[in-house]
CSV table of N, CA and C in Angstrom, one decimal:
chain,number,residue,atom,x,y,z
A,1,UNK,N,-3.2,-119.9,-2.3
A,1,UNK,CA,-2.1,-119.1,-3.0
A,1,UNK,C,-2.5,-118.8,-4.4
A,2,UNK,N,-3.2,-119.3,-4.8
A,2,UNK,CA,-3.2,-119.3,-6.5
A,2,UNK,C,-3.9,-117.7,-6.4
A,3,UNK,N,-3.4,-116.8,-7.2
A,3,UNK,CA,-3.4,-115.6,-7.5
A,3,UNK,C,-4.0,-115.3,-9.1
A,4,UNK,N,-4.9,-114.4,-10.0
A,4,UNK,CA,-4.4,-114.2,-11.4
A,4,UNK,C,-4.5,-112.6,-11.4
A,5,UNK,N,-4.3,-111.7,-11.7
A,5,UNK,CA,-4.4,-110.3,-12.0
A,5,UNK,C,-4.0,-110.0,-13.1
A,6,UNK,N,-4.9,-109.1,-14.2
A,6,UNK,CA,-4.3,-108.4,-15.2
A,6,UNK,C,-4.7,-106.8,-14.8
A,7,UNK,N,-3.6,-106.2,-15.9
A,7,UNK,CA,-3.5,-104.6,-15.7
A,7,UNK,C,-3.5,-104.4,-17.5
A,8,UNK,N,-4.3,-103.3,-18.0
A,8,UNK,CA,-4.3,-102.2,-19.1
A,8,UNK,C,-2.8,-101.4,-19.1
A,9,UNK,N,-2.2,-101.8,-19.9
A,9,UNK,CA,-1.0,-100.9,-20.2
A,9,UNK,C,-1.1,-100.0,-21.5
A,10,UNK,N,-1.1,-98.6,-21.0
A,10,UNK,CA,-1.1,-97.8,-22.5
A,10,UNK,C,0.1,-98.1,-23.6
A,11,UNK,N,0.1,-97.8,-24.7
A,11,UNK,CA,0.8,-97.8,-26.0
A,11,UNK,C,2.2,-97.0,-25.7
A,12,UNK,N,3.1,-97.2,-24.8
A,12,UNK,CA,3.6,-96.3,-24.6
A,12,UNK,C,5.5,-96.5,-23.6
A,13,UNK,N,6.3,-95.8,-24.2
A,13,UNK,CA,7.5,-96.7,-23.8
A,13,UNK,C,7.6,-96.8,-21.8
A,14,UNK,N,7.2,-96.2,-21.1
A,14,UNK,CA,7.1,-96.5,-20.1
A,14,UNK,C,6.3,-97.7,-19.4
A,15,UNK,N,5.1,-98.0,-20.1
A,15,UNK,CA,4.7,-99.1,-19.8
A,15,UNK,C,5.6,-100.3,-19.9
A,16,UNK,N,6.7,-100.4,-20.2
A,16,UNK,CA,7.3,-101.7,-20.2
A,16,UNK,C,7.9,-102.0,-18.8
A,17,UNK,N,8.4,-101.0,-18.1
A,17,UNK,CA,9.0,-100.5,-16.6
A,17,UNK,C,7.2,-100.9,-15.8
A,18,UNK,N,6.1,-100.7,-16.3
A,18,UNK,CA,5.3,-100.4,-15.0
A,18,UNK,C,4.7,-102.3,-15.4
A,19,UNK,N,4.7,-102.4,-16.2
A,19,UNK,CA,4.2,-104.0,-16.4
A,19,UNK,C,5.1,-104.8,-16.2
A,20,UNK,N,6.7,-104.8,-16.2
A,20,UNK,CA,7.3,-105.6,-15.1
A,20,UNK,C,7.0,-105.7,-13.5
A,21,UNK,N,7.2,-103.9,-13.0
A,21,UNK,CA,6.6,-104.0,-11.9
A,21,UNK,C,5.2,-104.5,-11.1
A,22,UNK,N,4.5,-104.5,-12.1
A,22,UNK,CA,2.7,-105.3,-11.9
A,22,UNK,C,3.4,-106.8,-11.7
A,23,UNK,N,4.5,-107.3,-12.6
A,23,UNK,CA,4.3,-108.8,-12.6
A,23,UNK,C,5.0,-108.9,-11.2
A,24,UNK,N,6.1,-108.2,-10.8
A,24,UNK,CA,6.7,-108.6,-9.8
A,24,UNK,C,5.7,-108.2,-8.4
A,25,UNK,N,4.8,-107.6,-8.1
A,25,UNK,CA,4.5,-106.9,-7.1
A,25,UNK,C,2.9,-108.3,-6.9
A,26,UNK,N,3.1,-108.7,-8.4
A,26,UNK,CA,1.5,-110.0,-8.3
A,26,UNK,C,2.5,-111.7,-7.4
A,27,UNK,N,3.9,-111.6,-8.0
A,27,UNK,CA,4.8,-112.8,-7.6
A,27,UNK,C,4.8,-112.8,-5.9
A,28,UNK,N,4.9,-111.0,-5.6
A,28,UNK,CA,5.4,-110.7,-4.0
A,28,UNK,C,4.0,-111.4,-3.0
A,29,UNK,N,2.7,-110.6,-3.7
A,29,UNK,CA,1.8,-111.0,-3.3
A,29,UNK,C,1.3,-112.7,-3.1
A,30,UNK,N,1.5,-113.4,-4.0
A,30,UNK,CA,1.7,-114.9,-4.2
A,30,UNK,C,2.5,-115.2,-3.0
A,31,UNK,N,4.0,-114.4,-2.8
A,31,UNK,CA,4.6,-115.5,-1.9
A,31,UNK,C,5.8,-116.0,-3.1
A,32,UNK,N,5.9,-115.4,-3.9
A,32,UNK,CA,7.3,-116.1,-4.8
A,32,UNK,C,8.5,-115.5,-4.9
A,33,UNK,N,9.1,-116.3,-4.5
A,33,UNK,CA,10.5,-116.0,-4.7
A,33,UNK,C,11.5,-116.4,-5.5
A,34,UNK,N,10.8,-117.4,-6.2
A,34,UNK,CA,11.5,-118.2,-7.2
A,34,UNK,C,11.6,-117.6,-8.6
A,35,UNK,N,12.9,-118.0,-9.3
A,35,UNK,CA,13.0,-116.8,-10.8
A,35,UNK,C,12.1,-116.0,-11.1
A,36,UNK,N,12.5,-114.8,-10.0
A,36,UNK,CA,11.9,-113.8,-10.1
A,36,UNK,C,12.7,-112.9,-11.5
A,37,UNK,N,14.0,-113.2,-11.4
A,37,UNK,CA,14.8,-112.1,-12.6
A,37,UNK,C,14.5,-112.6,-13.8
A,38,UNK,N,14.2,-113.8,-14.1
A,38,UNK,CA,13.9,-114.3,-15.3
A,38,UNK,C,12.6,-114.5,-15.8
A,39,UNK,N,11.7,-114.0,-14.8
A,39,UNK,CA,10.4,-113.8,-15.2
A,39,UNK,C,10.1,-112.0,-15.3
A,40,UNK,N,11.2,-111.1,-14.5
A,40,UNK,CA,11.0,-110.2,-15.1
A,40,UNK,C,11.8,-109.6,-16.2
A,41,UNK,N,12.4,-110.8,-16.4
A,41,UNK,CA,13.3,-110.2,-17.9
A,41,UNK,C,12.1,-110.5,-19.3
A,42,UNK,N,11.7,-111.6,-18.9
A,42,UNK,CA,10.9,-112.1,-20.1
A,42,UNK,C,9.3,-111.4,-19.8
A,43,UNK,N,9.2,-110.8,-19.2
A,43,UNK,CA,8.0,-109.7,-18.8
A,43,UNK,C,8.1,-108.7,-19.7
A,44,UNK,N,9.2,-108.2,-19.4
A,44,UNK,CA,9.7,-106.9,-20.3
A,44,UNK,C,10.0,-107.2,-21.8
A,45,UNK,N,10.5,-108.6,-22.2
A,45,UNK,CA,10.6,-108.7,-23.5
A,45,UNK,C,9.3,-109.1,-24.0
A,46,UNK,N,8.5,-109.4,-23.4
A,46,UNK,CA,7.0,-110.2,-24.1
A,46,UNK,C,6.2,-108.2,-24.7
A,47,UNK,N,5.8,-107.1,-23.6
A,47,UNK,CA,5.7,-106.1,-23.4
A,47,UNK,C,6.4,-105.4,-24.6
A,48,UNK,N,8.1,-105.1,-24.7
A,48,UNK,CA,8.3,-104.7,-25.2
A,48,UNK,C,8.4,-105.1,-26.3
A,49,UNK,N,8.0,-106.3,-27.0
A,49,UNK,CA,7.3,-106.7,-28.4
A,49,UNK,C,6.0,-106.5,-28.6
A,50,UNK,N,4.7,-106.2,-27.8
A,50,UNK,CA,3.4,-106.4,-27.8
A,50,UNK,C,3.6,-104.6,-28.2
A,51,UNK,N,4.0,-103.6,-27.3
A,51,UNK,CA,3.8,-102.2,-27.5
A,51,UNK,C,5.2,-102.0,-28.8
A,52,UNK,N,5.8,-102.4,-29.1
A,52,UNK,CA,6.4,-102.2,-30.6
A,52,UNK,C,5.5,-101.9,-31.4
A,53,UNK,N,5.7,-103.5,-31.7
A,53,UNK,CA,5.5,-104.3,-33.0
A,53,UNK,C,3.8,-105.3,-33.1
A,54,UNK,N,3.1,-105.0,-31.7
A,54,UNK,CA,1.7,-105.6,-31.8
A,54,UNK,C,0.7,-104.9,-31.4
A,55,UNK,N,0.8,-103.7,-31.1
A,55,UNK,CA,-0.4,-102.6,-30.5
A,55,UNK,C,0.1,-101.7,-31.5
A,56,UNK,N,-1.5,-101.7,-32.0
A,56,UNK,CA,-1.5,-100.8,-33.3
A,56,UNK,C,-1.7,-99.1,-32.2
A,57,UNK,N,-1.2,-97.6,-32.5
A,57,UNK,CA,-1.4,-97.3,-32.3
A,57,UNK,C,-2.9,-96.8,-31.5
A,58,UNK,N,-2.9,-96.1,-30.7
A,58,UNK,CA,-4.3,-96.3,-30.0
A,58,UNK,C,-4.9,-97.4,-28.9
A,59,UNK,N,-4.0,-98.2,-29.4
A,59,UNK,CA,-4.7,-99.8,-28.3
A,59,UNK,C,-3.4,-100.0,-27.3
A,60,UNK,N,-4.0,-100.8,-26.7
A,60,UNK,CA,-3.7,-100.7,-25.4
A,60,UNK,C,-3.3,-102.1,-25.2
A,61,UNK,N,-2.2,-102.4,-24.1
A,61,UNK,CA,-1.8,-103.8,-24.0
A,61,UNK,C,-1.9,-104.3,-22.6
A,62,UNK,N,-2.6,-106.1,-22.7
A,62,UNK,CA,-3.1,-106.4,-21.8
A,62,UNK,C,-2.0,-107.6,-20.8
A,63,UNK,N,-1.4,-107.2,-19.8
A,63,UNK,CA,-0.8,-108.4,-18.9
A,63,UNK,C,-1.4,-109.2,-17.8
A,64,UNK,N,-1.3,-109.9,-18.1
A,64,UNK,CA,-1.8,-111.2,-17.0
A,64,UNK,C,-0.8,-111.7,-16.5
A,65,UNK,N,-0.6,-111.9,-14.9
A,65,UNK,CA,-0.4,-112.9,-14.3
A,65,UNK,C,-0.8,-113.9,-13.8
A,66,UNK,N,-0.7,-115.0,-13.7
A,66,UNK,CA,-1.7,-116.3,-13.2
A,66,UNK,C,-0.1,-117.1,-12.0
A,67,UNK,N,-0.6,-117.2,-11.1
A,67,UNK,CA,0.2,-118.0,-10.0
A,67,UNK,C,-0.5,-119.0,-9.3
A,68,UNK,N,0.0,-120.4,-9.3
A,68,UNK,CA,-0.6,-121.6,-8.5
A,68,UNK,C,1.1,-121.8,-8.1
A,69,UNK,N,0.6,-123.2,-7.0
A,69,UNK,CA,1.6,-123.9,-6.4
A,69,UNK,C,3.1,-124.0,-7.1
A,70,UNK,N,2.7,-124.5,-8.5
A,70,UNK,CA,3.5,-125.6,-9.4
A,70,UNK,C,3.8,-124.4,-10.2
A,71,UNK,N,3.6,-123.4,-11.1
A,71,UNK,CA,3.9,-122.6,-11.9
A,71,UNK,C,3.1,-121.5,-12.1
A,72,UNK,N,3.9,-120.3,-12.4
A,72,UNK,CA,3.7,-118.8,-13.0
A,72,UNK,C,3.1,-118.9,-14.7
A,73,UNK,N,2.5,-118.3,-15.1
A,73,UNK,CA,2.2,-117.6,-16.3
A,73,UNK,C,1.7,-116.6,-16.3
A,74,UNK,N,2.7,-116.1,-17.9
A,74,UNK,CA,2.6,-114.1,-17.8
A,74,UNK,C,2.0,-114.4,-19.4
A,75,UNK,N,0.8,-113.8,-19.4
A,75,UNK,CA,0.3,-113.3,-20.9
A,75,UNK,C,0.4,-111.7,-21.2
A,76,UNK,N,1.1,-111.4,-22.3
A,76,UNK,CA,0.8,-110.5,-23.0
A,76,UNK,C,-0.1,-110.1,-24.2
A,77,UNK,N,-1.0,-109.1,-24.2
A,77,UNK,CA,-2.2,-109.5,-25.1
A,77,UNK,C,-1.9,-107.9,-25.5
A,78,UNK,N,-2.1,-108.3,-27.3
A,78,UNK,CA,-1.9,-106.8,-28.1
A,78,UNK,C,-3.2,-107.7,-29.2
A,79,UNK,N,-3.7,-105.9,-30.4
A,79,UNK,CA,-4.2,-106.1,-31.0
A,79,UNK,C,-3.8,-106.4,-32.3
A,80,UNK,N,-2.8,-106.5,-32.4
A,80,UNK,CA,-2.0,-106.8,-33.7
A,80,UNK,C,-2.0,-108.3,-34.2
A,81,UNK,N,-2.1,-108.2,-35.5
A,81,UNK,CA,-2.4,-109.5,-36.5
A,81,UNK,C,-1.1,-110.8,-36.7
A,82,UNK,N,-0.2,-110.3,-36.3
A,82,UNK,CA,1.1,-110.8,-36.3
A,82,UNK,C,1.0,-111.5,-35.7
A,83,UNK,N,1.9,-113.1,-36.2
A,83,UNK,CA,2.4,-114.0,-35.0
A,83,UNK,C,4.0,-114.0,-34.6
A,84,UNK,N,4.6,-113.9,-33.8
A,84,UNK,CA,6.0,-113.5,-33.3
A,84,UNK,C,6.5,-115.2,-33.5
A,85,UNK,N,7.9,-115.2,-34.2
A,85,UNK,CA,8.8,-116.4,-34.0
A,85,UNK,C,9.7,-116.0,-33.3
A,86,UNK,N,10.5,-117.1,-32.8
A,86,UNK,CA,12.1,-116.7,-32.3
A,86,UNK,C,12.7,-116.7,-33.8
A,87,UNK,N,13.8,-116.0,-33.3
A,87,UNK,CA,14.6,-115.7,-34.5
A,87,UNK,C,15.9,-115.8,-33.9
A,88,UNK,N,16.9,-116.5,-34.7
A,88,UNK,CA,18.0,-116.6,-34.3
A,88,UNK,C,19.1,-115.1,-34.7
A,89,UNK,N,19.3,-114.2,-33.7
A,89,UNK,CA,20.0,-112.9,-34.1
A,89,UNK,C,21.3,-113.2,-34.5
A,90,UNK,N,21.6,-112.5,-35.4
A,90,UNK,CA,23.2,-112.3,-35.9
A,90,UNK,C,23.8,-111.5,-34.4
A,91,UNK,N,25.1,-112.1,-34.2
A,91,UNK,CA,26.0,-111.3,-33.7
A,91,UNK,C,26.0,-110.2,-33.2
A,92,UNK,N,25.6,-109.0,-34.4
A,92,UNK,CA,26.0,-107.8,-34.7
A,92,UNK,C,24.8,-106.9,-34.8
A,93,UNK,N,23.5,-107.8,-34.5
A,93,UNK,CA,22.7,-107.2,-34.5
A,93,UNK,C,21.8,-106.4,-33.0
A,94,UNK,N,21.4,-105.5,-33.2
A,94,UNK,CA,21.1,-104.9,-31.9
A,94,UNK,C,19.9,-105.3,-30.9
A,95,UNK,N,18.7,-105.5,-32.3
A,95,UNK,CA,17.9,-106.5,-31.4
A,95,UNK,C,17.4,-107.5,-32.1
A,96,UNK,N,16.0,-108.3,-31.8
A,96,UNK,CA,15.6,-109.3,-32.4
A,96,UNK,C,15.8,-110.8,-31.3
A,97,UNK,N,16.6,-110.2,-30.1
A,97,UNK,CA,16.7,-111.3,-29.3
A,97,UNK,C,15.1,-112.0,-27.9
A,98,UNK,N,14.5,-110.7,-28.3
A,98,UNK,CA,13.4,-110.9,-27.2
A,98,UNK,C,13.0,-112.7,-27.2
A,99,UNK,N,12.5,-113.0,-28.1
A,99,UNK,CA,11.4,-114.0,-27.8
A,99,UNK,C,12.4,-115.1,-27.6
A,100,UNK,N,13.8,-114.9,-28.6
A,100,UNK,CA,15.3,-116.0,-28.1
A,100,UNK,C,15.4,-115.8,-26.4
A,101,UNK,N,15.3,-115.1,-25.9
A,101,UNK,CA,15.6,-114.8,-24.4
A,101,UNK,C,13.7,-115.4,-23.7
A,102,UNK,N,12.9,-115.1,-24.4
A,102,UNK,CA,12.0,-115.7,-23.9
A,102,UNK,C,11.9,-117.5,-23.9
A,103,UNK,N,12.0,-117.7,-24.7
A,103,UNK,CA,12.2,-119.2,-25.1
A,103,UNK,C,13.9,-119.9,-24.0
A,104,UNK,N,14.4,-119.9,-24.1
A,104,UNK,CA,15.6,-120.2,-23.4
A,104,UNK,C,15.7,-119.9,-21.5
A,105,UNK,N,14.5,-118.5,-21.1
A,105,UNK,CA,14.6,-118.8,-20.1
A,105,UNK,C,13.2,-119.4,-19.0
A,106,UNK,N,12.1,-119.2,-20.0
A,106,UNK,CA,11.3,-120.0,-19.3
A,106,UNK,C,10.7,-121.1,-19.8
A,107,UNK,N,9.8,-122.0,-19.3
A,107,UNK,CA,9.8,-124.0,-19.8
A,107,UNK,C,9.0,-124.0,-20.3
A,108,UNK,N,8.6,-123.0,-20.7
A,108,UNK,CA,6.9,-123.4,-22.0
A,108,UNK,C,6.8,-121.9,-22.7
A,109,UNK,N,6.4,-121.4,-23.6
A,109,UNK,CA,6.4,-119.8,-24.3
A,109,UNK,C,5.0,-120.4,-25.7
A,110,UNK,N,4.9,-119.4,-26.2
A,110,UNK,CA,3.5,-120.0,-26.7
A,110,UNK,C,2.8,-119.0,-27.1
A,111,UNK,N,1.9,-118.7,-28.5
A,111,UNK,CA,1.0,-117.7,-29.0
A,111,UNK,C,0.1,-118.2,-29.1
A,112,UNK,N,-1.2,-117.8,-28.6
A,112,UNK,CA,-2.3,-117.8,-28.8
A,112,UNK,C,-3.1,-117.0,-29.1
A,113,UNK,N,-4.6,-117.5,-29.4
A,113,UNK,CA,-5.5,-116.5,-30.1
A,113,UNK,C,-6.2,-116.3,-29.1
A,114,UNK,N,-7.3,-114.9,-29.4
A,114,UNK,CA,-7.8,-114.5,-28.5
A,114,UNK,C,-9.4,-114.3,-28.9
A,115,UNK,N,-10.2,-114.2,-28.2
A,115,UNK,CA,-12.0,-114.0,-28.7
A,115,UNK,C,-11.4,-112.1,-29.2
A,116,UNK,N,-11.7,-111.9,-30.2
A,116,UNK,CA,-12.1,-110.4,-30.8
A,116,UNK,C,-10.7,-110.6,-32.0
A,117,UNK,N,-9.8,-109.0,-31.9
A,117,UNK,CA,-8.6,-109.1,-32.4
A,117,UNK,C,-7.4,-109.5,-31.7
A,118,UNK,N,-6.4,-109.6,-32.2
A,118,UNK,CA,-5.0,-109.5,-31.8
A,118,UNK,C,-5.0,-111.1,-31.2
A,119,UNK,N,-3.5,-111.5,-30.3
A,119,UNK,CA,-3.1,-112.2,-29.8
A,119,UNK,C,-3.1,-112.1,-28.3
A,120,UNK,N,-2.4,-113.5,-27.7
A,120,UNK,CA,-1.8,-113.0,-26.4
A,120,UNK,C,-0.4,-114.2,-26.6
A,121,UNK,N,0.7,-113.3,-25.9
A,121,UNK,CA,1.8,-113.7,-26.1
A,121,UNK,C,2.2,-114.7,-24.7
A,122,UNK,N,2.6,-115.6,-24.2
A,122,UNK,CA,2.5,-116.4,-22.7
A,122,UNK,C,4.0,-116.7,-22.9
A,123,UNK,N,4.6,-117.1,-21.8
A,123,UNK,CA,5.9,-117.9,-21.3
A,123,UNK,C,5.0,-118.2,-19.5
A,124,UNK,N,5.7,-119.8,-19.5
A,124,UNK,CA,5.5,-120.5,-18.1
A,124,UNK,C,6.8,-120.4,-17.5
A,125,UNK,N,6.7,-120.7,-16.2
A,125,UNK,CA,7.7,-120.7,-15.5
A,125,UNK,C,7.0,-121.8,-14.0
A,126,UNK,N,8.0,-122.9,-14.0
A,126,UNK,CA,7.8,-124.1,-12.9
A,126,UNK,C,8.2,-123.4,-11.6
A,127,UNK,N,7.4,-123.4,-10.6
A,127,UNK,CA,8.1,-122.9,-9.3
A,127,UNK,C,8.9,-123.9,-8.5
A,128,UNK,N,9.4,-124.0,-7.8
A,128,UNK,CA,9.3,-124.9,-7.1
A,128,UNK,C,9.0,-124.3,-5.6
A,129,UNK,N,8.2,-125.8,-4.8
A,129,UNK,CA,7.2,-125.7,-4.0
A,129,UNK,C,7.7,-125.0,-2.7
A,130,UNK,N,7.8,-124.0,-2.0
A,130,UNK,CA,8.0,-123.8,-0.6
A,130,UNK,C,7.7,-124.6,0.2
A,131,UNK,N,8.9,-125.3,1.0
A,131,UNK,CA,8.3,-125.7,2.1
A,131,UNK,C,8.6,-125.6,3.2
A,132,UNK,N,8.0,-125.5,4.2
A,132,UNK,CA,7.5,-125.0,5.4
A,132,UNK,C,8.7,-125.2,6.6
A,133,UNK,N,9.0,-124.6,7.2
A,133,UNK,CA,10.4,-124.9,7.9
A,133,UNK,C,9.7,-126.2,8.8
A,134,UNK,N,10.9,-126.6,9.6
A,134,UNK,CA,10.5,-127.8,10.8
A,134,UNK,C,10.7,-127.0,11.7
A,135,UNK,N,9.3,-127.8,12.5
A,135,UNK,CA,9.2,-127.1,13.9
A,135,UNK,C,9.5,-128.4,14.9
């Protein structure tokens, strides 16, 4: 079962809609069924901070999915020099909640560095195991 696929996402507001669907269509292929809504909410928030605020125009943003037994991981990889914090949003504010919603709904989130420029942005997610009906 262990699966990894990445896809090239252009600079571009639509890519956030097609790199959810890459993540969910790599889960289908896996065999997952497990927090699927909260891996594609935090799909779209990882995405729509990397094509903001981390892909300088021109470049292009990279998603990975990796699936084994035990857990999912979604990297997002931009070329931008920034490291993303959570930030705790005011109330009243409109956004700033992405990486708060990333952090809160999956069990590990995390920036790393990458060989050349830029980052890649990750959240994990624990599956739990399918098991096999009784015969």
């Amino acid at each position: 079962m262990p699966i990894s696929r990445e896809r090239l996402f252009e600079r571009r507001r639509a890519s956030v809609a097609a790199a959810r669907a890459f993540v969910v269509e790599v889960l289908r292929a896996a065999g997952v069924e497990d927090r699927v809504e909260d891996v594609r909410l935090c799909t779209s928030e990882l995405a729509t901070n990397a094509l903001r605020h981390g892909s300088p125009p021109g470049r292009n943003v990279l998603v990975r999915a990796e699936v084994d037994e035990m857990r999912l991981r979604i990297e997002v990889h931009d070329a931008g020099a920034g490291r993303p914090g959570v930030r705790i949003p005011d109330d009243e504010a409109a956004d700033g909640r992405g990486l708060f919603l990333v952090a809160h709904l999956s069990d590990d989130w995390g920036v790393s560095s990458r060989t050349g420029v830029g980052k890649a942005v990750w959240a994990e997610f624990k599956l739990v195991p399918s098991t096999p009906p009784p015969y």
